[in-house]
Short mmCIF file of N, CA and C in Angstrom, two decimals:
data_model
loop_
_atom_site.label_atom_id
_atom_site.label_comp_id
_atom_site.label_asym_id
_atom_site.label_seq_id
_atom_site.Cartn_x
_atom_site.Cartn_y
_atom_site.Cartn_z
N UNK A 18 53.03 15.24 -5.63
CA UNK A 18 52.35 14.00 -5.27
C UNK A 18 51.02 14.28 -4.58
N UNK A 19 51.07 15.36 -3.47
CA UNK A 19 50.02 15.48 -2.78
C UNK A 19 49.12 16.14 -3.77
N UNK A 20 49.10 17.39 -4.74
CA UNK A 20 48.68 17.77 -5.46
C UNK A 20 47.83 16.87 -6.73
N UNK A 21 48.44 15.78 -7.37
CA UNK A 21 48.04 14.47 -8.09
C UNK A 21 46.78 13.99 -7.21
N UNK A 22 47.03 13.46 -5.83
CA UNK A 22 46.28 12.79 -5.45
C UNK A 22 44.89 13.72 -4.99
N UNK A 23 45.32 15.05 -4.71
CA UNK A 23 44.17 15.93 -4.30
C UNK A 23 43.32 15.71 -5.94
N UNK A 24 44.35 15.67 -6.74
CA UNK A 24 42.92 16.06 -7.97
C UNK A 24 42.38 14.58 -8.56
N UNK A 25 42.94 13.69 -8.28
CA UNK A 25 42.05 12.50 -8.10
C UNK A 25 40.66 11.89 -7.38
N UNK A 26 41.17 12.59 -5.94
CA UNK A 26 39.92 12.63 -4.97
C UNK A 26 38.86 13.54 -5.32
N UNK A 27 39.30 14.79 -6.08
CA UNK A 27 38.07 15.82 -6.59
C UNK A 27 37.49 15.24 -7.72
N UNK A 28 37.74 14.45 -8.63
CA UNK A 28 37.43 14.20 -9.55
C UNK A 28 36.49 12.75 -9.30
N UNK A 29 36.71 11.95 -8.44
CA UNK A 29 35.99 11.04 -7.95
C UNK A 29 34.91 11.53 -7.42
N UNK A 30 34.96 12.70 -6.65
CA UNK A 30 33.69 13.48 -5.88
C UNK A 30 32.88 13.70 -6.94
N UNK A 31 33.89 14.39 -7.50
CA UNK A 31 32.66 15.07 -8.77
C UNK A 31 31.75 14.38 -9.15
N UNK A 32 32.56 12.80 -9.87
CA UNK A 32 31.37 11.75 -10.56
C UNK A 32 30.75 10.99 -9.93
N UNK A 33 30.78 11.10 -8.01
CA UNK A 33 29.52 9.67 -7.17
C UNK A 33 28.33 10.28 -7.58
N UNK A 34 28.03 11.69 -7.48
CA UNK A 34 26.64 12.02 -7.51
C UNK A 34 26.21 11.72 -9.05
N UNK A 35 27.22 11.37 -10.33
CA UNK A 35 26.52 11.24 -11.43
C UNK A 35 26.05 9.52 -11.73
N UNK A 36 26.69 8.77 -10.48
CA UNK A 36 26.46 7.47 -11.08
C UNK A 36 25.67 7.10 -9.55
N UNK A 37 25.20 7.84 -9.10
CA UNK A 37 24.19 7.87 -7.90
C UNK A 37 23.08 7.16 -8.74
N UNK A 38 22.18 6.30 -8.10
CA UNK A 38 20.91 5.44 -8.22
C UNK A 38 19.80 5.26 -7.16
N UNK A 39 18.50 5.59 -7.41
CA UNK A 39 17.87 5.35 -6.27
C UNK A 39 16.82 3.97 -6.37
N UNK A 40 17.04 3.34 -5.34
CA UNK A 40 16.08 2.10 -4.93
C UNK A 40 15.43 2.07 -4.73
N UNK A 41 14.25 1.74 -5.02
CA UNK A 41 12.56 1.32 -4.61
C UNK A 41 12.72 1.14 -2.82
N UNK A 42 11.87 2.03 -1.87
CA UNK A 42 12.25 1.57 -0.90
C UNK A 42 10.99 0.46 -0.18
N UNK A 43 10.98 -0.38 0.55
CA UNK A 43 10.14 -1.44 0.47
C UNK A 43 9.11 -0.69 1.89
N UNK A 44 7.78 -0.78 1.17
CA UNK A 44 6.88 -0.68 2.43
C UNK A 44 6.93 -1.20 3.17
N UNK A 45 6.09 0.08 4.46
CA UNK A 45 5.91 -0.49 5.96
C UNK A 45 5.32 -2.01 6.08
N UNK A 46 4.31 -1.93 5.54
CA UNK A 46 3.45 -3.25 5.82
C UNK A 46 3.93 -4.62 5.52
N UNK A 47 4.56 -4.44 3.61
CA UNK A 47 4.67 -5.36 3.35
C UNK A 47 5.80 -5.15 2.15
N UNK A 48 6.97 -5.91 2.22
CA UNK A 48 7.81 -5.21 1.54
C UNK A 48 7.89 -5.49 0.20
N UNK A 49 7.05 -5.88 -0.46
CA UNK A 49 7.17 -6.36 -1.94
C UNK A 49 6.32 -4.68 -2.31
N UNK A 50 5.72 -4.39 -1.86
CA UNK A 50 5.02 -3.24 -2.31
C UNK A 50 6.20 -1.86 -2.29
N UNK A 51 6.83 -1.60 -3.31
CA UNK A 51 7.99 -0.19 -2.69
C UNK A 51 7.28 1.04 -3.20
N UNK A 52 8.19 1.96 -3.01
CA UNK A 52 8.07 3.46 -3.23
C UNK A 52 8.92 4.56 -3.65
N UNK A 53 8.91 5.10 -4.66
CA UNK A 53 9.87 5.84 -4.66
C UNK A 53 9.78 7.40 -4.64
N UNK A 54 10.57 8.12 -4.55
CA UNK A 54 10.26 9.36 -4.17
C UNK A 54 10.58 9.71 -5.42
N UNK A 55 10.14 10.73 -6.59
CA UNK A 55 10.04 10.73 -8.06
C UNK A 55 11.42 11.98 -7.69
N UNK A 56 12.57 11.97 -8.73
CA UNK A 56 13.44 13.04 -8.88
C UNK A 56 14.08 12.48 -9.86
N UNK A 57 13.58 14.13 -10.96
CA UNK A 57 14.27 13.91 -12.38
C UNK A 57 15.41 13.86 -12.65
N UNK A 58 16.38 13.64 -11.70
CA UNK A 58 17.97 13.71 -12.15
C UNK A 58 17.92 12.67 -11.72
N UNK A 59 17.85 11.76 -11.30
CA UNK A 59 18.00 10.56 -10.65
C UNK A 59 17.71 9.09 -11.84
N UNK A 60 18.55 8.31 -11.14
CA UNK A 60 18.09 6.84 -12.49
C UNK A 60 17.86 5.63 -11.86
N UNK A 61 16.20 5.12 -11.52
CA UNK A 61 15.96 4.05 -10.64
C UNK A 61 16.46 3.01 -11.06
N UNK A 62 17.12 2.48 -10.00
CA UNK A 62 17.29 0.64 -10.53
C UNK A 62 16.04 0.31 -9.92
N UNK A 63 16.06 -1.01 -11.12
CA UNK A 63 14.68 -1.47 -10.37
C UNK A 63 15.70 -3.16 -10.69
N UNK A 64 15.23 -3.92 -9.68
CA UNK A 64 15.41 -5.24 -9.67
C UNK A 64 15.06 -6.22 -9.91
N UNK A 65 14.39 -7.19 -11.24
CA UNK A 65 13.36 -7.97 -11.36
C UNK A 65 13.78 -9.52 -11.19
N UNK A 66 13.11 -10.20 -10.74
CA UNK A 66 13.45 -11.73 -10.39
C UNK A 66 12.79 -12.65 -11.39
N UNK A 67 13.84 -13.44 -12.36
CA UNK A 67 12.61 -14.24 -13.23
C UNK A 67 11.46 -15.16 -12.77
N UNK A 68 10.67 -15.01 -13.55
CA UNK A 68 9.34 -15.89 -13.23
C UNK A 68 8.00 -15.06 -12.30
N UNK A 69 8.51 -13.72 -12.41
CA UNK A 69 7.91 -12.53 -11.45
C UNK A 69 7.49 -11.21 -12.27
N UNK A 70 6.35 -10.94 -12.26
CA UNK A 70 6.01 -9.79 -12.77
C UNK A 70 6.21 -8.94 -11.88
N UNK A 71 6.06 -7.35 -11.77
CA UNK A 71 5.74 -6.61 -11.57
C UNK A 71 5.24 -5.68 -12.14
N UNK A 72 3.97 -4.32 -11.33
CA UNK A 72 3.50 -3.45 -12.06
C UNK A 72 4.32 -2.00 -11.38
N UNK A 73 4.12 -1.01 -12.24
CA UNK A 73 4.77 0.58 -11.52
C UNK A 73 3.80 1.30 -12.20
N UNK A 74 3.43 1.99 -10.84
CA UNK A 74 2.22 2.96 -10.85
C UNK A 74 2.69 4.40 -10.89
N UNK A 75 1.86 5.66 -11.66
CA UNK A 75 2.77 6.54 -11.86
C UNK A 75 1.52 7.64 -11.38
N UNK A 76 1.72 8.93 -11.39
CA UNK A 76 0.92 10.21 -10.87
C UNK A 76 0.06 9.93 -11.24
N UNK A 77 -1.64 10.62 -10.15
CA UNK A 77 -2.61 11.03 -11.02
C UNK A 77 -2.53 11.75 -12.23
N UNK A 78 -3.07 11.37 -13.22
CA UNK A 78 -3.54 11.88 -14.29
C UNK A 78 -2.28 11.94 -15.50
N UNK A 79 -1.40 11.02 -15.21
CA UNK A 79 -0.53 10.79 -16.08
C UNK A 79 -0.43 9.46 -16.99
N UNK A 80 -0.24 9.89 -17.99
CA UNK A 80 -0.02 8.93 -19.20
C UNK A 80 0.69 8.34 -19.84
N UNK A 81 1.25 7.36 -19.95
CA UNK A 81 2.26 6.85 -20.76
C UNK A 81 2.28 7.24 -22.15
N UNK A 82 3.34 7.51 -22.52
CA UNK A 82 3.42 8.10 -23.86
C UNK A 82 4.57 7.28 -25.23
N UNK A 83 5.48 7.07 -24.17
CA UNK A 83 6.51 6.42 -25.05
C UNK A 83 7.34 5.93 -23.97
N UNK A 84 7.70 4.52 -24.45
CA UNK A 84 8.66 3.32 -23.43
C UNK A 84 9.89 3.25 -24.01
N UNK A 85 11.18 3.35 -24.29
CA UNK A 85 11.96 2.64 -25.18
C UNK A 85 13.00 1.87 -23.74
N UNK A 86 13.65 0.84 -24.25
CA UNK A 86 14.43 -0.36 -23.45
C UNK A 86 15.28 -0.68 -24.52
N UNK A 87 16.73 -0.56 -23.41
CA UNK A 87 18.35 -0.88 -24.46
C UNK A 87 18.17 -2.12 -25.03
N UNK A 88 17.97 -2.97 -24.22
CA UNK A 88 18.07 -4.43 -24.66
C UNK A 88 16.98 -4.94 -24.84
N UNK A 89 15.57 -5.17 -25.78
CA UNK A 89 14.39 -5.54 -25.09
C UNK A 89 13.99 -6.72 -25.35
N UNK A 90 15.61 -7.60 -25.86
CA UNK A 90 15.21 -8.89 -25.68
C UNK A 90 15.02 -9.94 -24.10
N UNK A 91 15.44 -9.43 -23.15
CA UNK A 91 16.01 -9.49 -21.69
C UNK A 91 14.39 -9.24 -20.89
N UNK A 92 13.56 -7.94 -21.24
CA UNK A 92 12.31 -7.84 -20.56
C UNK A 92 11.09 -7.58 -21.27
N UNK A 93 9.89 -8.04 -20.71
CA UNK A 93 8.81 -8.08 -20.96
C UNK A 93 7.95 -6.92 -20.71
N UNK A 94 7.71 -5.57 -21.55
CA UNK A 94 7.29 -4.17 -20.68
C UNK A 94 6.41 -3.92 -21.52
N UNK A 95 5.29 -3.41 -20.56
CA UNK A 95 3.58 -3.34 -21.71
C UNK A 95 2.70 -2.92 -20.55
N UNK A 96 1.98 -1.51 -20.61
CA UNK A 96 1.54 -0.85 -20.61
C UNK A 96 0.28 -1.11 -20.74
N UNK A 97 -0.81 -0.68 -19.93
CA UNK A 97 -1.87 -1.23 -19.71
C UNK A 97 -2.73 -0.10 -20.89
N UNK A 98 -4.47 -0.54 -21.00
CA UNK A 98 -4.87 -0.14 -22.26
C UNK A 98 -5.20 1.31 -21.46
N UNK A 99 -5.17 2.15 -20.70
CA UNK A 99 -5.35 3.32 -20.41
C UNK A 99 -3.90 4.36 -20.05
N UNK A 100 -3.05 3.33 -20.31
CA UNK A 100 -2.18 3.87 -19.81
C UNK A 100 -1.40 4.54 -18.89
N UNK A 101 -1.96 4.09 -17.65
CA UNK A 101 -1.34 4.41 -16.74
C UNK A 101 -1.00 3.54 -15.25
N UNK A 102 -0.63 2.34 -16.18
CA UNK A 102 0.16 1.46 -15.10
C UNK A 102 0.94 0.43 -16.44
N UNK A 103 2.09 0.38 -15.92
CA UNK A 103 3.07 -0.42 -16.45
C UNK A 103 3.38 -2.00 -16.17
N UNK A 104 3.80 -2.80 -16.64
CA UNK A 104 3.94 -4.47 -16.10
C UNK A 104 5.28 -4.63 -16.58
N UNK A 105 5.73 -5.10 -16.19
CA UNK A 105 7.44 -5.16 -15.85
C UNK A 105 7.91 -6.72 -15.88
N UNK A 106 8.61 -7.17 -16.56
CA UNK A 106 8.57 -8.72 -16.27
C UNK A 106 9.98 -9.04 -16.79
N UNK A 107 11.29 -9.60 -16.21
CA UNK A 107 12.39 -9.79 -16.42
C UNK A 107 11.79 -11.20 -17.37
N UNK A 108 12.55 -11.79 -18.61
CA UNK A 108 12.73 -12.92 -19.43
C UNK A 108 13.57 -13.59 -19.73
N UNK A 109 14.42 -13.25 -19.47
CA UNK A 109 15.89 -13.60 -19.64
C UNK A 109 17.25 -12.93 -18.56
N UNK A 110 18.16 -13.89 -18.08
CA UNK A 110 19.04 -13.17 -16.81
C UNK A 110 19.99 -12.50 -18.18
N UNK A 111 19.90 -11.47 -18.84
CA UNK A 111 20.87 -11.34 -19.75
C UNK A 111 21.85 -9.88 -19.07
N UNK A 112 22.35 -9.35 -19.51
CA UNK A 112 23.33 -8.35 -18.48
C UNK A 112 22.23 -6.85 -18.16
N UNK A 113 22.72 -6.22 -17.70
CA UNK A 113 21.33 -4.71 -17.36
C UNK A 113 21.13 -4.19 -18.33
N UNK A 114 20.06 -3.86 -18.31
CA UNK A 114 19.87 -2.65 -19.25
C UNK A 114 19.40 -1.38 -18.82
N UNK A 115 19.21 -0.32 -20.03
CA UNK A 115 17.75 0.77 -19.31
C UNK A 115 17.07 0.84 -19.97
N UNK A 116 16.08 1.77 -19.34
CA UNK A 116 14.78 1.96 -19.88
C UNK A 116 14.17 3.53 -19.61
N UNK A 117 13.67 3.91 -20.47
CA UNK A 117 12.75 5.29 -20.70
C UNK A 117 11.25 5.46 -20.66
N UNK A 118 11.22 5.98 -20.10
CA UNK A 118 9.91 6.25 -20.05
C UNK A 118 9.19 7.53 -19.89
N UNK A 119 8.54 8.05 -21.05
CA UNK A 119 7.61 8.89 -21.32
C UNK A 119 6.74 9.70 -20.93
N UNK A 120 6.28 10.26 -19.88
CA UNK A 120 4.54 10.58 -19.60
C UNK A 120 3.99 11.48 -20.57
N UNK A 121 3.02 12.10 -20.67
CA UNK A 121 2.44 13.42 -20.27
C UNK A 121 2.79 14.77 -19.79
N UNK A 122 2.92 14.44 -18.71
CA UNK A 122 4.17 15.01 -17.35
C UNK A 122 5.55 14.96 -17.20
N UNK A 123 6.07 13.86 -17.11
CA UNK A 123 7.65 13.88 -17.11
C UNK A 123 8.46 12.61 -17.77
N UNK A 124 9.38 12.24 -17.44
CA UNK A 124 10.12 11.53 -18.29
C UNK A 124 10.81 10.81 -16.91
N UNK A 125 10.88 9.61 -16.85
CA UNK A 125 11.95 8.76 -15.95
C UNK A 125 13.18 7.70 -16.65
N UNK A 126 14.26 7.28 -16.03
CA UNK A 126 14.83 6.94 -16.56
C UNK A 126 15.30 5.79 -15.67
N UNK A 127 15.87 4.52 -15.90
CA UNK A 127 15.96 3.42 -14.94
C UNK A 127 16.97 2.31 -15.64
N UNK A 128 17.37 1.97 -14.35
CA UNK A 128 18.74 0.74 -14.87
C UNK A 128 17.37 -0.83 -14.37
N UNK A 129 18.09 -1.32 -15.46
CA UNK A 129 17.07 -2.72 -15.10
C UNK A 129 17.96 -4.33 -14.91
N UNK A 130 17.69 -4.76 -13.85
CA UNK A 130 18.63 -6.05 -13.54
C UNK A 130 18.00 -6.97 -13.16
N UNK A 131 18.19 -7.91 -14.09
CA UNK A 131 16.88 -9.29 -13.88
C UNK A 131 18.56 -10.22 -13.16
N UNK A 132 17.40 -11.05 -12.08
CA UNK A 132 18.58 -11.79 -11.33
C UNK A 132 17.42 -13.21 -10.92
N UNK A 133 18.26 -14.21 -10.60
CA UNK A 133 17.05 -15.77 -10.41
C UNK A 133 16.43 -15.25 -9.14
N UNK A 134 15.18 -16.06 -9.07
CA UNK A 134 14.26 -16.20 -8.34
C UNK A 134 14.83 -16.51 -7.12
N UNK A 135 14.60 -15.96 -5.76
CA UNK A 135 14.77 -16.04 -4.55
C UNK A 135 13.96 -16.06 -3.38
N UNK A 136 14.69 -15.28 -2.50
CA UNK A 136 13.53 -15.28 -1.39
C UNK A 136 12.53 -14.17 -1.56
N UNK A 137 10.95 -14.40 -1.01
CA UNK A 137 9.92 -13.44 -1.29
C UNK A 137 10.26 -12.11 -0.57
N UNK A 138 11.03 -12.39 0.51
CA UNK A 138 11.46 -10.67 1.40
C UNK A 138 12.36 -9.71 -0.13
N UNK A 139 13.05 -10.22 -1.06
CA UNK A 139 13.33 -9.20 -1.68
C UNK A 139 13.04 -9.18 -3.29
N UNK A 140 11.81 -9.69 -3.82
CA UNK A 140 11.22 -9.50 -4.80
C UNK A 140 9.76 -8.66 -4.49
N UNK A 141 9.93 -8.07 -5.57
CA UNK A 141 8.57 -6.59 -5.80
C UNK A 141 7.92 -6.87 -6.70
N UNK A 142 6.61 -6.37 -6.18
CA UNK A 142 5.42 -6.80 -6.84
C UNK A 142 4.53 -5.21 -7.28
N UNK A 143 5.24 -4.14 -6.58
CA UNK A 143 3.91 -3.13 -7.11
C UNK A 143 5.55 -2.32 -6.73
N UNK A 144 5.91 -1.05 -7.67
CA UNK A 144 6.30 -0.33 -7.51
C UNK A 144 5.44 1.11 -7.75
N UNK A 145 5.21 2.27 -6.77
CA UNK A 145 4.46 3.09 -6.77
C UNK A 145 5.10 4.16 -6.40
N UNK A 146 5.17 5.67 -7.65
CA UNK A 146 6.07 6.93 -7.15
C UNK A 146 5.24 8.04 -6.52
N UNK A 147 5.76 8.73 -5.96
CA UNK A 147 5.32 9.83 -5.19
C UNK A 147 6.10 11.07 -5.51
N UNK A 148 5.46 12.03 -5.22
CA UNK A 148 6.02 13.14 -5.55
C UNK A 148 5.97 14.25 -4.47
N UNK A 149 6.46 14.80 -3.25
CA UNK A 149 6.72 15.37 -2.40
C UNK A 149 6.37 17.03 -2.49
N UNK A 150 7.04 17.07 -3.69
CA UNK A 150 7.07 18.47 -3.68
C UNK A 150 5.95 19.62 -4.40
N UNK A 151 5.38 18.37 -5.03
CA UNK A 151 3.91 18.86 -6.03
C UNK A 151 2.91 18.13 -4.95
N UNK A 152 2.75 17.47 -4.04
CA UNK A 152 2.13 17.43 -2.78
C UNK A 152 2.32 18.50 -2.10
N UNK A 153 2.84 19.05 -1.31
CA UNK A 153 3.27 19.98 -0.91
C UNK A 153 2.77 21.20 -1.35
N UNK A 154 2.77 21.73 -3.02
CA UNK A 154 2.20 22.99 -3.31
C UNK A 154 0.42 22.43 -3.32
N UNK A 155 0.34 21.19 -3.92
CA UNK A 155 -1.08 21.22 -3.74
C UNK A 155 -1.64 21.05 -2.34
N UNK A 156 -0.68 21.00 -1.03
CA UNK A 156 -1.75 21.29 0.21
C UNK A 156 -1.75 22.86 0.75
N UNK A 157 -0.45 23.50 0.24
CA UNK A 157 -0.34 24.96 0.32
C UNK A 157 -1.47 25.49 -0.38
N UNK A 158 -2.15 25.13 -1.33
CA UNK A 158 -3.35 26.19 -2.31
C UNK A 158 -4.27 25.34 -1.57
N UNK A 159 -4.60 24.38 -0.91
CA UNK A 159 -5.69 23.87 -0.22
C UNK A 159 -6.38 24.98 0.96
N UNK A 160 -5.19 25.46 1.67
CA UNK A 160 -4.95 25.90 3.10
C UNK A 160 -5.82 27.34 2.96
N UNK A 161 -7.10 27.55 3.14
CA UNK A 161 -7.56 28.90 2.95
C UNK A 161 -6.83 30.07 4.25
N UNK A 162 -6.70 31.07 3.61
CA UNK A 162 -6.30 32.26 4.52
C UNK A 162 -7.49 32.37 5.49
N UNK A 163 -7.33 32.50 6.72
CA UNK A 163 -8.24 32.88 7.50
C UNK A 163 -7.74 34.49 7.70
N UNK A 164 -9.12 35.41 7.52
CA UNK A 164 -9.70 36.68 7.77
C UNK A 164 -8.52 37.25 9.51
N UNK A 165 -8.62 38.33 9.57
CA UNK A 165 -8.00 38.44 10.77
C UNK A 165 -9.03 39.49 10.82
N UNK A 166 -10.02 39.02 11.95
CA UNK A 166 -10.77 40.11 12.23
C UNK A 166 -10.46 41.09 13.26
N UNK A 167 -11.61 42.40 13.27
CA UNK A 167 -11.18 43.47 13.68
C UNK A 167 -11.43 43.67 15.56
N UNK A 168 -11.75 42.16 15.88
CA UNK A 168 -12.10 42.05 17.49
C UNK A 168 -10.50 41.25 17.73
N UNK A 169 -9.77 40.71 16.93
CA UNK A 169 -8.65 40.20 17.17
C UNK A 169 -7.24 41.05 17.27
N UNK A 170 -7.73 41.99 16.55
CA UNK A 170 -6.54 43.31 16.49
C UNK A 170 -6.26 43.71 17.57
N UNK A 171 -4.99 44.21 17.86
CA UNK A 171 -5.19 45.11 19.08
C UNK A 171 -4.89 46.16 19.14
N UNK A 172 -5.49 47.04 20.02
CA UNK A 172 -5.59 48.53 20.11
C UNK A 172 -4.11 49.46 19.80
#
């Protein structure tokens, strides 16, 4: 019995991290504006409210390449003429779907849930990703070595 239930609980462990989702988290200032921290194993929900657009902004110098959406009778998704900002627009409350998306650079992947119009504290208007860790190497190659000169040495 105890043995059964131990391999139930392992097996539940196993699969939270595969049905793990990360949320737009809502800016300091103003919370319709969110953020997400970009990680390729990960699958954003994003939340859309009918009668509400939103746009999602993606890396410098990245391009949209290819969009595909499970259901794409449910949302409105179109890509600006340079390609590199997206418009997002729920059309229908029909059940979730996902969606793919393409760059240049990388590939994201996202659950999409259109729900009625509510209060303005939790509808989004600009979703914008970041990337931590390619920040990070680009302020490391910024950082010049300073010289250790030969009055600093010691004897």
């Amino acid at each position: 019995m105890i043995a059964r239930f131990a391999l139930v609980a392992l097996l539940f462990a196993a699969a939270s991290p595969l049905a793990a989702a990360q949320m737009p988290a809502p800016g300091p200032v103003d919370p319709r504006i969110r953020t997400i921290v970009y990680n390729p194993r990960e699958v954003v929900t994003i939340t859309g409210q009918l009668g509400y657009q939103m746009v999602m902004s993606f890396g410098a110098g990245e391009r949209i390449e290819n969009i595909s959406v499970g259901d794409s009778l449910g949302w409105q998704v179109t890509p600006n003429k340079k390609a590199d900002l997206l418009f997002l627009k729920p059309i229908d409350r029909l059940p979730s779907t996902n969606m793919t998306i393409v760059t240049n650079l990388r590939r994201y992947n996202f659950e999409l849930l259109a729900v009625p119009a509510s209060t303005r504290r939790a509808q989004t208007y600009d979703i914008r990703f970041v990337y931590p860790n390619e920040e990070l190497a680009a302020a490391s190659l910024a950082i010049p070595e300073t010289p250790v000169s030969d009055a600093a040495a010691p004897d």
